[in-house]
JSON list of C-alpha atoms in Angstrom, two decimals:
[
{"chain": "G", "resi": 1, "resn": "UNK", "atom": "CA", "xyz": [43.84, 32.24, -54.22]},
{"chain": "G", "resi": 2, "resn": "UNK", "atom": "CA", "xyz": [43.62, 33.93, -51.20]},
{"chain": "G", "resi": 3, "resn": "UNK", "atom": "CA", "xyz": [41.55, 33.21, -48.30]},
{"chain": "G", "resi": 4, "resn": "UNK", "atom": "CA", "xyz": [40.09, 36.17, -45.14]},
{"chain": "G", "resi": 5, "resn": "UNK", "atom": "CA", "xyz": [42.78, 37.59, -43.56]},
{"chain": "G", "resi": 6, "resn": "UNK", "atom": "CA", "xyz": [42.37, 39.48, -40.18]},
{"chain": "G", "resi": 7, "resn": "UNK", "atom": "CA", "xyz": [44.75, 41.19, -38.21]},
{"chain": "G", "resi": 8, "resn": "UNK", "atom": "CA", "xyz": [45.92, 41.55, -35.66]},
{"chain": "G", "resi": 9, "resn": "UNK", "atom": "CA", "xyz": [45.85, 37.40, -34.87]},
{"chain": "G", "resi": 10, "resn": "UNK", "atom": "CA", "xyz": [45.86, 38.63, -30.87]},
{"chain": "G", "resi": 11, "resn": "UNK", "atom": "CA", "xyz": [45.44, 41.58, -29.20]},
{"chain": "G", "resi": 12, "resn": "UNK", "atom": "CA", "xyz": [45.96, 42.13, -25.67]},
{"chain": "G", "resi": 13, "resn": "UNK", "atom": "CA", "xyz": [43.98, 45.73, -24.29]},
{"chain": "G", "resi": 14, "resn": "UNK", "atom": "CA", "xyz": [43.04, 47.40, -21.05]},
{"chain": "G", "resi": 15, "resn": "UNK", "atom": "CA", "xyz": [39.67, 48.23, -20.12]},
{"chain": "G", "resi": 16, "resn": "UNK", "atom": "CA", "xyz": [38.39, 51.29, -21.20]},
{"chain": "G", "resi": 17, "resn": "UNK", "atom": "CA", "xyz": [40.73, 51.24, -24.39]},
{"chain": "G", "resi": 18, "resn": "UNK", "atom": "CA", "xyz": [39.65, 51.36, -27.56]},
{"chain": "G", "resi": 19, "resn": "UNK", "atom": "CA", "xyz": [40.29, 48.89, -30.07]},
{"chain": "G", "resi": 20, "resn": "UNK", "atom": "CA", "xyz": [39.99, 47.99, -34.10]},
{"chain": "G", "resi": 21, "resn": "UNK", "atom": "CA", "xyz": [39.94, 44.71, -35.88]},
{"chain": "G", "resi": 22, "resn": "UNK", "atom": "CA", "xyz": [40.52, 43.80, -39.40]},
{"chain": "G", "resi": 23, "resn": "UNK", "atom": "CA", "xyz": [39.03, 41.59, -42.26]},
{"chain": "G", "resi": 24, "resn": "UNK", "atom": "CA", "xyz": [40.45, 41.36, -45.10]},
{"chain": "G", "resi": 25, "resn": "UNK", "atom": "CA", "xyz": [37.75, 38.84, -47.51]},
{"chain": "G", "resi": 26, "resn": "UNK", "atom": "CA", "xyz": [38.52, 37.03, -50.43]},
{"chain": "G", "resi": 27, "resn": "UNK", "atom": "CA", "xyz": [38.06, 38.99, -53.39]},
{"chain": "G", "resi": 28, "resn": "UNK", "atom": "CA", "xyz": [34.95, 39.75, -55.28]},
{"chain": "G", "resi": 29, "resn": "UNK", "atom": "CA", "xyz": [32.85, 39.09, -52.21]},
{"chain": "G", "resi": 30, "resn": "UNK", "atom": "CA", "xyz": [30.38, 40.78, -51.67]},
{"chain": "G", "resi": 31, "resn": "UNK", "atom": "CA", "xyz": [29.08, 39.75, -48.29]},
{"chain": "G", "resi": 32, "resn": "UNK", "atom": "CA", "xyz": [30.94, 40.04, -45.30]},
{"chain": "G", "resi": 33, "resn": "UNK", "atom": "CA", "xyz": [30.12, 38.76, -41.55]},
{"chain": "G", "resi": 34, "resn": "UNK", "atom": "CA", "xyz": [31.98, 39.45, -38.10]},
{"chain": "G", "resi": 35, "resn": "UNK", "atom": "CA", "xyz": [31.06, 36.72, -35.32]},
{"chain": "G", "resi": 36, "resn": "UNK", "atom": "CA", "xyz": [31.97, 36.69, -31.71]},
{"chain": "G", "resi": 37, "resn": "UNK", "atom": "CA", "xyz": [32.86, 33.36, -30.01]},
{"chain": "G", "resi": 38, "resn": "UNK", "atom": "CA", "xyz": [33.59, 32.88, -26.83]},
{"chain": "G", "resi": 39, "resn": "UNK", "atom": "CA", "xyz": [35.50, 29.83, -25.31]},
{"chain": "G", "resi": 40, "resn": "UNK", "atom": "CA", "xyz": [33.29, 26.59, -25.61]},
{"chain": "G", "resi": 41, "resn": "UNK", "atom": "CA", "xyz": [30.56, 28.31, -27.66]},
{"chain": "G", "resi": 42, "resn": "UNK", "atom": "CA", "xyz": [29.54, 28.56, -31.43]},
{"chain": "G", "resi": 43, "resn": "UNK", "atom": "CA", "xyz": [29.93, 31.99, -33.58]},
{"chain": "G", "resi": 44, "resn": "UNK", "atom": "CA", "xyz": [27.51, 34.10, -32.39]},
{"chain": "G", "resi": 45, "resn": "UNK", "atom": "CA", "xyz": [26.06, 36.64, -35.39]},
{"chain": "G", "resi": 46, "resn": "UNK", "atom": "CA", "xyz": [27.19, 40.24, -34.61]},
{"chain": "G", "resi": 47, "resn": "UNK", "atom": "CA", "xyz": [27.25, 42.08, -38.22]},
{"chain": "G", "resi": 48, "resn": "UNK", "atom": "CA", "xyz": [26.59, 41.37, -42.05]},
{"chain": "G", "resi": 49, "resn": "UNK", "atom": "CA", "xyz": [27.79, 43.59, -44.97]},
{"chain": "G", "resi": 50, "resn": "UNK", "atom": "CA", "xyz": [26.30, 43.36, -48.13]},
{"chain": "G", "resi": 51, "resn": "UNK", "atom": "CA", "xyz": [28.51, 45.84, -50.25]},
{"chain": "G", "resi": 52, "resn": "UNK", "atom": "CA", "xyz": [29.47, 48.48, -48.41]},
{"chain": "G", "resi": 53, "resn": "UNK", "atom": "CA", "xyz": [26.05, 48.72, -45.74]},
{"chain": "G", "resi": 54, "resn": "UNK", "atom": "CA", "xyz": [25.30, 46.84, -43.14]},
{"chain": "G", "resi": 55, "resn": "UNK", "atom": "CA", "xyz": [22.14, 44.75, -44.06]},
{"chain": "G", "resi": 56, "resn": "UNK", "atom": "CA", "xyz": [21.96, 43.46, -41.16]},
{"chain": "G", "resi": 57, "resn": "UNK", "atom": "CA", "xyz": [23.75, 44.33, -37.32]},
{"chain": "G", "resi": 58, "resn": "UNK", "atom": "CA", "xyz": [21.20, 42.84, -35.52]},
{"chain": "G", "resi": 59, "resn": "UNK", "atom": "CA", "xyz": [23.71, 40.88, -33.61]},
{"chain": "G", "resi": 60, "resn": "UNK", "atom": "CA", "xyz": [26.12, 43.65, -32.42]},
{"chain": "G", "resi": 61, "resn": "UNK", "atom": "CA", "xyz": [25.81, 43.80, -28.39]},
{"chain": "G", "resi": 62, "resn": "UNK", "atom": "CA", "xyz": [26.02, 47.69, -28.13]},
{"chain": "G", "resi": 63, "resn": "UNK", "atom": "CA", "xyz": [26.78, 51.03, -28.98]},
{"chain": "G", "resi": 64, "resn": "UNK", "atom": "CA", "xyz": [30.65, 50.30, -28.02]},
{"chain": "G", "resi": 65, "resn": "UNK", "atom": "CA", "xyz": [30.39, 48.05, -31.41]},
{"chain": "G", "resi": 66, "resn": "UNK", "atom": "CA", "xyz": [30.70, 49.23, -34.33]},
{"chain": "G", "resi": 67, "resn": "UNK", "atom": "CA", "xyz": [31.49, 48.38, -38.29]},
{"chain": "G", "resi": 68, "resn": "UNK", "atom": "CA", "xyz": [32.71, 49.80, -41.43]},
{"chain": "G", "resi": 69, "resn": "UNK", "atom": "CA", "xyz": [33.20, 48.79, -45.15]},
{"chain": "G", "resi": 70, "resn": "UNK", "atom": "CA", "xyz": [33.65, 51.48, -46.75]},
{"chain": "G", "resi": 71, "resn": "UNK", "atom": "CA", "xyz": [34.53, 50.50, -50.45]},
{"chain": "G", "resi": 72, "resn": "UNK", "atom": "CA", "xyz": [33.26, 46.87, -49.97]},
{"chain": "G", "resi": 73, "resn": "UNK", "atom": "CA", "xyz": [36.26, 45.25, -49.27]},
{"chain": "G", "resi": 74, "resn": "UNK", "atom": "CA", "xyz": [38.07, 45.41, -46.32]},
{"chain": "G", "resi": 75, "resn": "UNK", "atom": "CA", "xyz": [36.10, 45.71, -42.84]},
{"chain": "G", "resi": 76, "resn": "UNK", "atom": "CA", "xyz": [37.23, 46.76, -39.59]},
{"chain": "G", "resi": 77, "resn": "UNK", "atom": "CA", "xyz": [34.90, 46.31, -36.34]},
{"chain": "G", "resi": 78, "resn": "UNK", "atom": "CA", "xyz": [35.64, 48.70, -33.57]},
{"chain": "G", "resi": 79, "resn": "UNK", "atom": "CA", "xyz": [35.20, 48.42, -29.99]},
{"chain": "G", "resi": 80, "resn": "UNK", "atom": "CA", "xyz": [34.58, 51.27, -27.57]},
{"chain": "G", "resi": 81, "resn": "UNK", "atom": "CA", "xyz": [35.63, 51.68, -24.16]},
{"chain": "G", "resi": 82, "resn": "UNK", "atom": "CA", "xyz": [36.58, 47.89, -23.94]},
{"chain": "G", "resi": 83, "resn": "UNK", "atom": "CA", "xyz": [35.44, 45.81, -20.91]},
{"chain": "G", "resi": 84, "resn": "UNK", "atom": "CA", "xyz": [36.70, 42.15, -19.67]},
{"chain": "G", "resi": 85, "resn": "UNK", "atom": "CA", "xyz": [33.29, 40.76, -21.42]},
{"chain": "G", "resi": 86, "resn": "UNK", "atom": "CA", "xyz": [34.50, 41.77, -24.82]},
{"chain": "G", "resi": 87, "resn": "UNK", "atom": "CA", "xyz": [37.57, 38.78, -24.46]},
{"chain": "G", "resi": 88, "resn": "UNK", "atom": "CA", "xyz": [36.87, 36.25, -26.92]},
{"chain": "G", "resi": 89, "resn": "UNK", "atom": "CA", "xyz": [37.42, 35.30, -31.04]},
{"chain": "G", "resi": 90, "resn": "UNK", "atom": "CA", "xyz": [36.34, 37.41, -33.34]},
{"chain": "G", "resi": 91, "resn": "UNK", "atom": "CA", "xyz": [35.88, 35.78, -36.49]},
{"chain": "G", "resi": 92, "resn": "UNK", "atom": "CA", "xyz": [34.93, 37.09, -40.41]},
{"chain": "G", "resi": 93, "resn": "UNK", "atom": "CA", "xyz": [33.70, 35.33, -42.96]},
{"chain": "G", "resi": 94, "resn": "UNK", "atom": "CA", "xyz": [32.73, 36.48, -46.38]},
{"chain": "G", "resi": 95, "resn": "UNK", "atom": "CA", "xyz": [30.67, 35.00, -49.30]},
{"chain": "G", "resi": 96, "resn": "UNK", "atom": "CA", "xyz": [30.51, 35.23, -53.17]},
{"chain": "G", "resi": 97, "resn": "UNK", "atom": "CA", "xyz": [26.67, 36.65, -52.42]},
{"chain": "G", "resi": 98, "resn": "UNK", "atom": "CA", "xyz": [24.26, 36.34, -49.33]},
{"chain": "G", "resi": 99, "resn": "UNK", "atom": "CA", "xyz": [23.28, 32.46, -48.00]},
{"chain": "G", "resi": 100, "resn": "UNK", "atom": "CA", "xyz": [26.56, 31.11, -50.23]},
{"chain": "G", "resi": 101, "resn": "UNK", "atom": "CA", "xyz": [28.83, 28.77, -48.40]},
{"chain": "G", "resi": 102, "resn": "UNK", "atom": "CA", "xyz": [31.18, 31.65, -45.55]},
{"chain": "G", "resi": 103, "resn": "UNK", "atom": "CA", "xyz": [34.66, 31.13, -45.35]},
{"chain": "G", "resi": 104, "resn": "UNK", "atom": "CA", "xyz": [36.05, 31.94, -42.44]},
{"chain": "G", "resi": 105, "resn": "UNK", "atom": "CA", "xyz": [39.29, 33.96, -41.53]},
{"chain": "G", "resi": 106, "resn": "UNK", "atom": "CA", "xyz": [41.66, 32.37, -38.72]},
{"chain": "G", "resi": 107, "resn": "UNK", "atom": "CA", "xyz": [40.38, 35.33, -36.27]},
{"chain": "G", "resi": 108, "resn": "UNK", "atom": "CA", "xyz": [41.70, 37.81, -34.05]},
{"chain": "G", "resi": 109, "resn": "UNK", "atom": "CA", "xyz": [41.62, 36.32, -29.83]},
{"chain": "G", "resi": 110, "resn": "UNK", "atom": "CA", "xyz": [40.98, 39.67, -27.90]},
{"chain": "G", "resi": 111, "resn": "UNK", "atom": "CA", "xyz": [42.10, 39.64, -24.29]},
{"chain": "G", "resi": 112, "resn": "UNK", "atom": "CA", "xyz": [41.01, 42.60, -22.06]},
{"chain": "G", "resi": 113, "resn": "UNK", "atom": "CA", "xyz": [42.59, 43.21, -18.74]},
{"chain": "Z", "resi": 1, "resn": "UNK", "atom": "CA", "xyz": [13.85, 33.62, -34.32]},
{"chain": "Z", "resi": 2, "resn": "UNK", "atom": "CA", "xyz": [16.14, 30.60, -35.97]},
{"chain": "Z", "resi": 3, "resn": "UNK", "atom": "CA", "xyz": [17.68, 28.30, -33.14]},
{"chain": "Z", "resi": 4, "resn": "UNK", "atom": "CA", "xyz": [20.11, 25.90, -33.81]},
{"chain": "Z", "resi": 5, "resn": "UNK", "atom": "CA", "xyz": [20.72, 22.73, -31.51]},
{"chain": "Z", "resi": 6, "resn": "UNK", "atom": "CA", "xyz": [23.22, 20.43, -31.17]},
{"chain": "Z", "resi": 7, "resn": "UNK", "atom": "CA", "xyz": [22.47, 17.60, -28.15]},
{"chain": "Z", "resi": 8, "resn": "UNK", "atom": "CA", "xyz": [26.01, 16.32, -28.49]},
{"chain": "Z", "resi": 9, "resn": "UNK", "atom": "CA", "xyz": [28.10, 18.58, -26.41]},
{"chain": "Z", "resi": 10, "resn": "UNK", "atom": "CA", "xyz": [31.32, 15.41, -27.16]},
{"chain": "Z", "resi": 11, "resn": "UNK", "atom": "CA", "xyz": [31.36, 12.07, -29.43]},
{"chain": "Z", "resi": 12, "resn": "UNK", "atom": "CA", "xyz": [34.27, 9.66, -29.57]},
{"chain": "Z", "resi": 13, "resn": "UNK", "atom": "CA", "xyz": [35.08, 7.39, -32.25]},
{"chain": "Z", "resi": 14, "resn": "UNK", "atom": "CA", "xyz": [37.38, 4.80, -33.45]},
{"chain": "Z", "resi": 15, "resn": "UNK", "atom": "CA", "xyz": [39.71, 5.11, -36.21]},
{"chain": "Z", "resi": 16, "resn": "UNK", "atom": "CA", "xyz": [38.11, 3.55, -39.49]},
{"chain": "Z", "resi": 17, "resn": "UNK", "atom": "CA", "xyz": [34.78, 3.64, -38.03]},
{"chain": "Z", "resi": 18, "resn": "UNK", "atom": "CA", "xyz": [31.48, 5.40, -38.37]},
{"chain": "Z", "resi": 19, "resn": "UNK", "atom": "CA", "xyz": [30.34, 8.36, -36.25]},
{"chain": "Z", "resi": 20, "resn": "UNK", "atom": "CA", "xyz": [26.80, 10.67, -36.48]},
{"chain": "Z", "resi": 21, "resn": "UNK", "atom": "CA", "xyz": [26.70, 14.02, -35.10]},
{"chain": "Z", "resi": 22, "resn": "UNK", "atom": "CA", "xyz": [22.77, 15.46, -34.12]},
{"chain": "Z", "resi": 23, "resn": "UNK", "atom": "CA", "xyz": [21.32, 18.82, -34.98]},
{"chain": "Z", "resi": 24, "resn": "UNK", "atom": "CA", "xyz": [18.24, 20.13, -35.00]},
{"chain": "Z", "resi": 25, "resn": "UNK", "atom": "CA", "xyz": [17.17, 23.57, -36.10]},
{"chain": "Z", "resi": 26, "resn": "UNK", "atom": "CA", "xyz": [13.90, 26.06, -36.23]},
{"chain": "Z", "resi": 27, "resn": "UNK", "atom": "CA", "xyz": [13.35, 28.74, -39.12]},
{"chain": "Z", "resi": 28, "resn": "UNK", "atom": "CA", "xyz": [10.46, 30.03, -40.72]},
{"chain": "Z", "resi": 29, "resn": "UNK", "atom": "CA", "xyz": [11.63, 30.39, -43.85]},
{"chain": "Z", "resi": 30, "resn": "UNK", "atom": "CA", "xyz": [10.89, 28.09, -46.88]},
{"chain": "Z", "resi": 31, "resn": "UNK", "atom": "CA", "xyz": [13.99, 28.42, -48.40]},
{"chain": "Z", "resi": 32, "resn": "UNK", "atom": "CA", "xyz": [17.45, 28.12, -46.40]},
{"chain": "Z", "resi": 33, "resn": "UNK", "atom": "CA", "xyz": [20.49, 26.75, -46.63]},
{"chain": "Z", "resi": 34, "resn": "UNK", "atom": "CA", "xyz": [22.00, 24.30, -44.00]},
{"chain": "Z", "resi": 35, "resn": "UNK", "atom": "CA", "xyz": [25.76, 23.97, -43.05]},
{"chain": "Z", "resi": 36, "resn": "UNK", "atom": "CA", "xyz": [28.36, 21.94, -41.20]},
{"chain": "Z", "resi": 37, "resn": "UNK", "atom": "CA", "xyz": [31.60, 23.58, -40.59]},
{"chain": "Z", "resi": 38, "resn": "UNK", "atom": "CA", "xyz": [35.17, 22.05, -38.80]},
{"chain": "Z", "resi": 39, "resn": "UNK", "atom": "CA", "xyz": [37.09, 24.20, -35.83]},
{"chain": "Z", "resi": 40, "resn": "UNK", "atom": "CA", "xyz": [39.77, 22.61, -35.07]},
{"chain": "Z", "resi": 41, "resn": "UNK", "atom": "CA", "xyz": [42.17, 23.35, -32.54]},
{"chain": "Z", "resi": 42, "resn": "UNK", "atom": "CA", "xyz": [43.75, 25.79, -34.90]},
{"chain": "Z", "resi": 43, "resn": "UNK", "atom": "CA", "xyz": [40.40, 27.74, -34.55]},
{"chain": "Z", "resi": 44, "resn": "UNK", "atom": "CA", "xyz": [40.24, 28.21, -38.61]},
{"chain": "Z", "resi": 45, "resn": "UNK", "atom": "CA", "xyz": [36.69, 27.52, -39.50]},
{"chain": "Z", "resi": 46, "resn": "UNK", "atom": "CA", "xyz": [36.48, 25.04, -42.54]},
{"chain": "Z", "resi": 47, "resn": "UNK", "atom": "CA", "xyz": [33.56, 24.10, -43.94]},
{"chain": "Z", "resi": 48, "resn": "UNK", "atom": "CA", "xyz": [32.39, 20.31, -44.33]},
{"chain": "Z", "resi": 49, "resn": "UNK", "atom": "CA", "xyz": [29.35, 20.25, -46.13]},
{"chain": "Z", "resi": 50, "resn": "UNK", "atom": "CA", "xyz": [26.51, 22.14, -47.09]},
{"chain": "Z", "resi": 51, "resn": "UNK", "atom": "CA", "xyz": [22.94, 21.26, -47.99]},
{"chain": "Z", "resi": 52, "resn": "UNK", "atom": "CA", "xyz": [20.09, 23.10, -49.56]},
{"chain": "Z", "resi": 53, "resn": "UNK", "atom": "CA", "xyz": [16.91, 22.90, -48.34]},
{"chain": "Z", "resi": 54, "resn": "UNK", "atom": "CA", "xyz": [14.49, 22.42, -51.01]},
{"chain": "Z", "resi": 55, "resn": "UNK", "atom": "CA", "xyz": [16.47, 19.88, -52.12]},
{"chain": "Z", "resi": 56, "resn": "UNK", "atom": "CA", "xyz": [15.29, 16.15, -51.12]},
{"chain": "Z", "resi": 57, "resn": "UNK", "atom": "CA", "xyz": [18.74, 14.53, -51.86]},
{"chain": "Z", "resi": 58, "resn": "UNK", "atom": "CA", "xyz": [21.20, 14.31, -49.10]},
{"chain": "Z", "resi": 59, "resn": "UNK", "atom": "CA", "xyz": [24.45, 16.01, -49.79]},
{"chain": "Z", "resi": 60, "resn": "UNK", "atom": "CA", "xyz": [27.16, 13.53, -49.47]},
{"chain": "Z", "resi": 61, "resn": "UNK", "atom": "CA", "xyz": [30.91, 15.08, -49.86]},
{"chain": "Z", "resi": 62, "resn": "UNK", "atom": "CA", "xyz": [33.54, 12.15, -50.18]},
{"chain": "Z", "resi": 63, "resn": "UNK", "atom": "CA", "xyz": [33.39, 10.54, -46.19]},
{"chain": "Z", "resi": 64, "resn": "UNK", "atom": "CA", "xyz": [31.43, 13.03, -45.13]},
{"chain": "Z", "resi": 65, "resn": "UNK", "atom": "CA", "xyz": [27.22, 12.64, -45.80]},
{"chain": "Z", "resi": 66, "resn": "UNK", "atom": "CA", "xyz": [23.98, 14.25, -44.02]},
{"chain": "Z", "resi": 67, "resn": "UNK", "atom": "CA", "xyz": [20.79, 13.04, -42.99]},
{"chain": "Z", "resi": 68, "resn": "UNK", "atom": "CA", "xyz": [18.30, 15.98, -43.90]},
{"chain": "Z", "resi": 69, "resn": "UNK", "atom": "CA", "xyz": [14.97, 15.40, -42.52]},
{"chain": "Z", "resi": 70, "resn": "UNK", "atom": "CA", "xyz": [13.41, 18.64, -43.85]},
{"chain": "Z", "resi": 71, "resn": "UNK", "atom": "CA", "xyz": [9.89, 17.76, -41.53]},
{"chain": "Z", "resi": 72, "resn": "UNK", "atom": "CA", "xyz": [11.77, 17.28, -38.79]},
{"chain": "Z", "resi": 73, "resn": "UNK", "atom": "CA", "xyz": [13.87, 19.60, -38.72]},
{"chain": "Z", "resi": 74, "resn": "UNK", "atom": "CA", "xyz": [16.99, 17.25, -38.49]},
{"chain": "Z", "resi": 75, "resn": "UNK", "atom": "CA", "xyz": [20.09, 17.61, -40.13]},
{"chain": "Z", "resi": 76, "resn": "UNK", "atom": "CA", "xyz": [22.42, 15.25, -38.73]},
{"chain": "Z", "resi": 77, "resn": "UNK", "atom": "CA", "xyz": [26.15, 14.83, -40.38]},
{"chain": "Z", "resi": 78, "resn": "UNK", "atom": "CA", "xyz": [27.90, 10.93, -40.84]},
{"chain": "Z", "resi": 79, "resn": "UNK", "atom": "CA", "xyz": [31.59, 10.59, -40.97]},
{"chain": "Z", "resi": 80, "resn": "UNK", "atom": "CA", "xyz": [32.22, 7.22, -42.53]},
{"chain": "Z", "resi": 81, "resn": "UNK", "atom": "CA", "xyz": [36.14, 5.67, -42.07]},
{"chain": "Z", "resi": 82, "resn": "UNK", "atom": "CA", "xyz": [36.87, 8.43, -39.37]},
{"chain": "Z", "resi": 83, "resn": "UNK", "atom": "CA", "xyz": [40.67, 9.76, -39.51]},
{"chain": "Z", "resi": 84, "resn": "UNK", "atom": "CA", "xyz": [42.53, 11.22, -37.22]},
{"chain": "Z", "resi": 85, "resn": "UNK", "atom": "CA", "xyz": [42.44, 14.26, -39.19]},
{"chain": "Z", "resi": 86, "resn": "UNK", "atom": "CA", "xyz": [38.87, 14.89, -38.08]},
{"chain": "Z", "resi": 87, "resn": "UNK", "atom": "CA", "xyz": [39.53, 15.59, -34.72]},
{"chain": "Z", "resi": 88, "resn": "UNK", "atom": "CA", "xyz": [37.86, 18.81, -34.48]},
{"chain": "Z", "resi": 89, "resn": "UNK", "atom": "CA", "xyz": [34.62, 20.66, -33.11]},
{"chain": "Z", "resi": 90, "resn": "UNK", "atom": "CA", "xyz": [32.02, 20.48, -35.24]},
{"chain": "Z", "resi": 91, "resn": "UNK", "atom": "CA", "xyz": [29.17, 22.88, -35.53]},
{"chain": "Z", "resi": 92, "resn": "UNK", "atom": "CA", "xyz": [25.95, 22.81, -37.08]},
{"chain": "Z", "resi": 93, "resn": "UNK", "atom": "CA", "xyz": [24.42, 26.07, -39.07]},
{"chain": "Z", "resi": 94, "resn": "UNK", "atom": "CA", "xyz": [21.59, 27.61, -40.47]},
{"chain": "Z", "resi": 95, "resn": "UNK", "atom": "CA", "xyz": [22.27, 30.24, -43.10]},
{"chain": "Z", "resi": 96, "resn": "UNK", "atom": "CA", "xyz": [20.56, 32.81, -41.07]},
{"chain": "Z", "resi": 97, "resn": "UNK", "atom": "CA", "xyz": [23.86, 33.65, -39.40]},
{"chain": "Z", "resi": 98, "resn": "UNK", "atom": "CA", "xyz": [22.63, 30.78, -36.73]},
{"chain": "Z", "resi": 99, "resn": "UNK", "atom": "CA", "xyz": [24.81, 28.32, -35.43]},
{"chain": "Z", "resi": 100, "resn": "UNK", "atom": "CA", "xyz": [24.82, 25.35, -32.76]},
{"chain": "Z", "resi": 101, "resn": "UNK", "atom": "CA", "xyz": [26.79, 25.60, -29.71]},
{"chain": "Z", "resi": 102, "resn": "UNK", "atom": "CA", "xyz": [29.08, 22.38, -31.25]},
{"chain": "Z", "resi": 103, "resn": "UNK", "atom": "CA", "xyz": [30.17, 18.83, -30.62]},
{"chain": "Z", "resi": 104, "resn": "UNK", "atom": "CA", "xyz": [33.65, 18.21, -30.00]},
{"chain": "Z", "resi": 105, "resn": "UNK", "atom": "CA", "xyz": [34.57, 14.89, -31.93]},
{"chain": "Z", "resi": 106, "resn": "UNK", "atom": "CA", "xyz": [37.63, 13.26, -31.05]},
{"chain": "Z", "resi": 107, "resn": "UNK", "atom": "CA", "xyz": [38.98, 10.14, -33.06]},
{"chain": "Z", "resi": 108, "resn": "UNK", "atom": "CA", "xyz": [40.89, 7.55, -31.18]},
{"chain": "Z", "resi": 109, "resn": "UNK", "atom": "CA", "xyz": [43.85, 5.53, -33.06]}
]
């Protein structure tokens, strides 16, 4: 079947713009995550769906971040008035149910100028 | 707060042989899961192998085995008969949306 999908695969911005990201999970998954990761580092934990809310966004950086699944499916994670800190991967991953094994989508590489 | 720490920022191995990656993690809970996941340089996270904590048997998945020391704290990941194929960086999580900052592994011919 099919695995996350997110688009765009790269997006090139200028600061100040604003920007949205998509995940597309496998189906019948109900959990949803969006990482950050910059070059050389591991995922770092910005936002976790459970259905359609958030259960946990704990990890998102600022009020320029924000999420939305609103039917439980797809997700997009948009980003206010972009700055050159915001370049990196952004990665989602979804699960059957919460702590299952994540599978990852190939990511979308934001570059802000 | 969970941490997640991997020592090994790169490991080299021979083809055929045997290589063990480190990691060490901190939770409070009882019950967690613990996870290994491949990036290679196609950035598509795979995952290699995943092990449940409350259970004392070491999850082995074909070549690829851990060594879950649930005291410690130590969750460390053997390749056996490396391939080229594993060239990759390798990073260590806890299922609290933690992960390590990775290893880079690279198999020589």
């Amino acid at each position: 079947g099919a695995g996350v999908s997110q688009t765009p695969s790269n997006k090139v911005t200028e600061k100040g713009k604003y920007v949205e990201l998509r995940c597309d999970p496998i189906s019948g998954h109900t959990a949803l995550y969006w990482y950050r990761q910059s070059l050389g580092q591991g995922p770092e934990f910005l936002i976790y769906f459970q259905g359609t809310g958030a259960a946990d966004d704990s990890g998102l950086p600022n009020d320029r971040f924000f999420a939305v699944r609103p039917e439980g499916s797809v997700s997009t994670l948009k980003i206010q008035r972009t700055e050159r800190g915001d370049s990196a991967v952004y990665l989602c991953a979804s699960s059957l149910f919460p702590t299952d094994t994540q599978y990852f989508g190939p990511g979308t590489r934001l570059t802000v100028l | 707060a969970q941490t997640v720490t991997q020592s090994q920022p790169e490991m080299s191995v021979q083809e055929a042989e045997t290589v063990t990656l480190s990691c060490t993690y901190d939770t409070s809970e009882n019950n967690y899961y613990l996870f290994w996941y491949k990036q290679p340089p196609s950035r598509q996270m795979i995952l290699v192998i995943r092990q449940e904590a409350y259970k004392q048997q070491n999850a082995t998945e074909n070549r690829f085995s851990v060594n879950f020391q649930k005291a410690a704290k130590s969750f460390s990941l053997k390749i056996s008969d490396s391939q080229l194929g594993d060239t990759a960086m390798y990073f260590c999580a806890c299922d609290k949306l933690i992960f390590g900052t990775g290893t880079r592994l690279q198999v020589f011919p």
